[in-house]
PDB file of C-alpha atoms in Angstrom:
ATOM      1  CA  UNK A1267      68.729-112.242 -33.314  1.00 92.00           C
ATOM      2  CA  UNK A1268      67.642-115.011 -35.652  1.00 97.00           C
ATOM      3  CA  UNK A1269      64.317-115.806 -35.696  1.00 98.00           C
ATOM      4  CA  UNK A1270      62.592-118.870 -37.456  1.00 98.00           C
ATOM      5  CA  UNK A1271      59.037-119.172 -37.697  1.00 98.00           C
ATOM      6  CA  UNK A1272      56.949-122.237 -40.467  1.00 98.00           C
ATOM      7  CA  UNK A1273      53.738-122.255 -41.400  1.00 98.00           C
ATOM      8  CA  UNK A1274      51.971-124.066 -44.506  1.00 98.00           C
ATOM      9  CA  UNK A1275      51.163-127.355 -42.182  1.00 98.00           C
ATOM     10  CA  UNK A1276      47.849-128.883 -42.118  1.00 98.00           C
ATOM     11  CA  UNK A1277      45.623-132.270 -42.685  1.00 98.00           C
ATOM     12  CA  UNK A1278      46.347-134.104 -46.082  1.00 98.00           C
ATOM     13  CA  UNK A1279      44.959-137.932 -47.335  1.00 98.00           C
ATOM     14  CA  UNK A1280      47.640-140.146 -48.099  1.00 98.00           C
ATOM     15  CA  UNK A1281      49.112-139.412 -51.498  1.00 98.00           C
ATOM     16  CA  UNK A1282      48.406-135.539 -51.535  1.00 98.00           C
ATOM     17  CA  UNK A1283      50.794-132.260 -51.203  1.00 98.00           C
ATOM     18  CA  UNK A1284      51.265-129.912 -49.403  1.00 98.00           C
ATOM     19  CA  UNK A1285      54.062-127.184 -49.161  1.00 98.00           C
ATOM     20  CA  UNK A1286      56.244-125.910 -45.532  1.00 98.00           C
ATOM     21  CA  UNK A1287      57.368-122.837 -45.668  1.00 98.00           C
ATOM     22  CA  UNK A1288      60.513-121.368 -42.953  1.00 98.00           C
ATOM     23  CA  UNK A1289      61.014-117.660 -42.519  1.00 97.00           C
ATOM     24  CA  UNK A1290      64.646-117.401 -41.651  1.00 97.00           C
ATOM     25  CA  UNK A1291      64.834-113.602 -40.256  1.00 96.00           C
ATOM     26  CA  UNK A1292      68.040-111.568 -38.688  1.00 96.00           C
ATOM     27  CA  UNK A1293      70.544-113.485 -40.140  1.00 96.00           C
ATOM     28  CA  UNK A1294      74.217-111.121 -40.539  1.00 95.00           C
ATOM     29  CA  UNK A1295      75.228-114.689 -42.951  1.00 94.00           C
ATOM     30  CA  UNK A1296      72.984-115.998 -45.130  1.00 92.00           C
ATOM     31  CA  UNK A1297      75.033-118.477 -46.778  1.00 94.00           C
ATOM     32  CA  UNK A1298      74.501-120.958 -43.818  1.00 96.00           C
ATOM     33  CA  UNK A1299      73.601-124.724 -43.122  1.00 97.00           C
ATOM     34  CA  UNK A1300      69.542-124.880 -42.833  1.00 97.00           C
ATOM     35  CA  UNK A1301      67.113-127.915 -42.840  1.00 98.00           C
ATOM     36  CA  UNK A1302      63.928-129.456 -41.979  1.00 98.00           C
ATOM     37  CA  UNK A1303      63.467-131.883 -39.023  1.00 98.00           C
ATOM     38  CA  UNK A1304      60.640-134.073 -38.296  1.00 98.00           C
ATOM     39  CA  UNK A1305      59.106-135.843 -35.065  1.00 98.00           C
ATOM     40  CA  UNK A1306      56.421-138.022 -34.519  1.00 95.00           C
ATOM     41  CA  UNK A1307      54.903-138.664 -31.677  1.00 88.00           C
ATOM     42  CA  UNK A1308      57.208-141.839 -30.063  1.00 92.00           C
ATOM     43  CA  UNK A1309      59.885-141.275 -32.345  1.00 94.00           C
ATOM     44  CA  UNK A1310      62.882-139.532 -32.157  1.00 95.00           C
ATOM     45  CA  UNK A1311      63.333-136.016 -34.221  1.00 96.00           C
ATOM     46  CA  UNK A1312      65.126-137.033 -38.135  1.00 97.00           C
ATOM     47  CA  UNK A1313      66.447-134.789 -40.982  1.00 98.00           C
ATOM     48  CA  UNK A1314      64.560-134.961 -43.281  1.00 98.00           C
ATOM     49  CA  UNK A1315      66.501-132.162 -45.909  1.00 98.00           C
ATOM     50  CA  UNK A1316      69.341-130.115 -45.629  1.00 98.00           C
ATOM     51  CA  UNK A1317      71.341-127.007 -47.514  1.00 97.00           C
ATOM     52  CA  UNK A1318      74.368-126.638 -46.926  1.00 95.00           C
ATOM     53  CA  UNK A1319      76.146-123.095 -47.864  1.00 94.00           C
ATOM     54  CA  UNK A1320      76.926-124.234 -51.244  1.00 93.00           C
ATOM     55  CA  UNK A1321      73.505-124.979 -51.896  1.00 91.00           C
ATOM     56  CA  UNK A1322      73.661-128.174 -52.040  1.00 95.00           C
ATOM     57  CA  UNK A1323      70.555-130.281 -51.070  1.00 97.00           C
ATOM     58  CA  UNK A1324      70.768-133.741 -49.093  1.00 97.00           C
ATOM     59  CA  UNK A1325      67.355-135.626 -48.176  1.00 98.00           C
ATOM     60  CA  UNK A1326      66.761-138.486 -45.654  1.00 98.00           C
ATOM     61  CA  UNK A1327      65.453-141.972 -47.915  1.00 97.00           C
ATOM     62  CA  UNK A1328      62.621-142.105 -46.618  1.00 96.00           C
ATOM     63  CA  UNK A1329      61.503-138.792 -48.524  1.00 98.00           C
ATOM     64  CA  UNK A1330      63.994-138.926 -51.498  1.00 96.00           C
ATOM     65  CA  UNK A1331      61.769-138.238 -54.863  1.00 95.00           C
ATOM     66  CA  UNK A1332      58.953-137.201 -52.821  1.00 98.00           C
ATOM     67  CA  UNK A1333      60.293-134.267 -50.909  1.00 98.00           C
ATOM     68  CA  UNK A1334      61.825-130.947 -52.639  1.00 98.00           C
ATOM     69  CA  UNK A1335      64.087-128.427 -50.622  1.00 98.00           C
ATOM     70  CA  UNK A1336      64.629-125.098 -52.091  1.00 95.00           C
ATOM     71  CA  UNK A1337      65.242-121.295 -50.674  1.00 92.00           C
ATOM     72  CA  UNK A1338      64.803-117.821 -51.514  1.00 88.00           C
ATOM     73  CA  UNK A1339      67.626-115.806 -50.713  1.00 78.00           C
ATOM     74  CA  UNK A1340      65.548-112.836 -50.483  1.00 75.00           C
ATOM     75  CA  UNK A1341      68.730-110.755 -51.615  1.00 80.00           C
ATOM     76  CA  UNK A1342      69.767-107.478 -49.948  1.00 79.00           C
ATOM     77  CA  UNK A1343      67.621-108.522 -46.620  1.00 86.00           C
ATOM     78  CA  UNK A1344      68.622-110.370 -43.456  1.00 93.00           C
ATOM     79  CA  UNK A1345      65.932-112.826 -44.807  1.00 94.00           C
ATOM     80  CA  UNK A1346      65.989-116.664 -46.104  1.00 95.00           C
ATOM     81  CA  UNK A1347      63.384-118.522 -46.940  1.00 96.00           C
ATOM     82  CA  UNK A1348      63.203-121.923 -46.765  1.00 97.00           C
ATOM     83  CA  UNK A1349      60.583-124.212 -48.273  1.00 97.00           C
ATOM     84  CA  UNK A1350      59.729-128.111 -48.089  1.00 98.00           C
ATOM     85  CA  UNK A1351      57.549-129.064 -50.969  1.00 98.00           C
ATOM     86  CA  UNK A1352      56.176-132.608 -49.883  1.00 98.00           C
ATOM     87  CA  UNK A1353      54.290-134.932 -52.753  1.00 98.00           C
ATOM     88  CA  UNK A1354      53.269-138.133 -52.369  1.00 98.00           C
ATOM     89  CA  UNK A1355      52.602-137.869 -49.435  1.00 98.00           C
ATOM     90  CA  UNK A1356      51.979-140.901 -46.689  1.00 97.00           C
ATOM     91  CA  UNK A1357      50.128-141.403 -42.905  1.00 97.00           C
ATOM     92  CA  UNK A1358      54.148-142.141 -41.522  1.00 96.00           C
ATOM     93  CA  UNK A1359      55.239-138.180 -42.844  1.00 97.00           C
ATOM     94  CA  UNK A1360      52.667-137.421 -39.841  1.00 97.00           C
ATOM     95  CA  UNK A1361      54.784-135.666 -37.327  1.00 98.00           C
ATOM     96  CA  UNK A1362      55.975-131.566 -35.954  1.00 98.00           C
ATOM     97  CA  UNK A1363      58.229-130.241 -38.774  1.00 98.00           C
ATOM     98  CA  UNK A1364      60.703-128.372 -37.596  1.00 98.00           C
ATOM     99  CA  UNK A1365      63.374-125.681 -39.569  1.00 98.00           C
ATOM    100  CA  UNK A1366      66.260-124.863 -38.344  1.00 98.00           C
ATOM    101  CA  UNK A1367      69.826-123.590 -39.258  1.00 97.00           C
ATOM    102  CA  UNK A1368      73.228-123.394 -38.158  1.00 97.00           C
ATOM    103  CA  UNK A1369      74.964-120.767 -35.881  1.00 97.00           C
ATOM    104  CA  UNK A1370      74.561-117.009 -37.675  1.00 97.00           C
ATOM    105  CA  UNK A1371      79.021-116.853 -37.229  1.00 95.00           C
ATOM    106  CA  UNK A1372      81.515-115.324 -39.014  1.00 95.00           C
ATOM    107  CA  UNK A1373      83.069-118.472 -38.604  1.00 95.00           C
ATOM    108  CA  UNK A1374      82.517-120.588 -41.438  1.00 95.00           C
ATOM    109  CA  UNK A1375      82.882-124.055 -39.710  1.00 95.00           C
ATOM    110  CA  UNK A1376      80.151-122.916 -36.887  1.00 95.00           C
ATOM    111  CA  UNK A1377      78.022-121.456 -40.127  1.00 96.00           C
ATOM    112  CA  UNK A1378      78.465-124.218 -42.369  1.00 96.00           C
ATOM    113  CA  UNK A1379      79.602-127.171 -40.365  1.00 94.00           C
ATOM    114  CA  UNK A1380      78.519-127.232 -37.185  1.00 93.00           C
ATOM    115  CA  UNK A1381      75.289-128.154 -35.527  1.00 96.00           C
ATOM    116  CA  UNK A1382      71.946-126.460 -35.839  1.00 97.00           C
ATOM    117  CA  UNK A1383      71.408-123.847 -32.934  1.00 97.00           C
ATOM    118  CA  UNK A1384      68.285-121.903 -34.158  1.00 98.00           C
ATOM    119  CA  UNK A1385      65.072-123.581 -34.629  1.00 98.00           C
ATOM    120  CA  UNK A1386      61.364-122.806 -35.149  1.00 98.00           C
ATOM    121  CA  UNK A1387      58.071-123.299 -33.773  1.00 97.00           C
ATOM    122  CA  UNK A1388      56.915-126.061 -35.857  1.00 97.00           C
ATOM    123  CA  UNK A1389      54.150-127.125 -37.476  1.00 98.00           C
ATOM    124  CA  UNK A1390      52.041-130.070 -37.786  1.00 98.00           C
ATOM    125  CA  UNK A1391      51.691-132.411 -40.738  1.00 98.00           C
ATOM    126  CA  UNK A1392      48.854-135.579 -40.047  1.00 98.00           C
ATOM    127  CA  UNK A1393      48.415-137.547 -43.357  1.00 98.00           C
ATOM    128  CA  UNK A1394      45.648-140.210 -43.116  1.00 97.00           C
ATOM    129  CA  UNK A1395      45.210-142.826 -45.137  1.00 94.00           C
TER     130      UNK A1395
END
């Protein structure tokens, strides 16, 4: 069973960093679609960065040059790890992050295209200005 589980949240002022880390465990594919959500309070949930299984990295505008997605692949383990490195950061990044990743499938278009089924926890982020 895939499990997903963040830490690395916390309290920043406005213009500081901090770095969200996912623990992506029982996974029989790792080469599959994973990415960070976001929700404040009275908004709705948003990507904010995504791999897909070619590695490649997409990232919502609002975080574009501030926000860096990268993964270990933690190689011969069921295991990916999934960081958000956020710079720069501002009071309206304040929300739950959430990871999550596609369905753990053979097939490729439920691994790779389809929608995220597995999420974690979340953790808080509250930047103040």
């Amino acid at each position: 069973q895939v499990q997903l589980v963040e830490s690395g949240g916390g309290s920043v002022q406005a213009g500081g960093s901090l770095r969200l880390t996912c623990v992506i465990s029982g996974l029989d594919y790792k080469r599959i679609s994973m990415a960070w959500f976001r929700q404040a309070p009275g908004r709705e949930r948003e990507e904010v960065a995504a791999i897909d299984c070619e590695w490649r990295t997409t990232y919502a505008d609002s975080v574009k040059d501030r926000f860096t997605l990268s993964q270990n692949k933690e190689d011969g383990t069921k295991t990916n790890i999934l960081y958000l490195q956020m710079n720069d950061l501002d009071p309206d990044d304040t929300g739950i992050y959430y990871c999550a990743c596609a369905r753990d499938s053979a097939d490729y278009s439920k691994r790779c295209l389809g929608a995220f089924t597995s999420w974690g926890q979340g953790t808080q982020v509250t930047v103040s200005s």
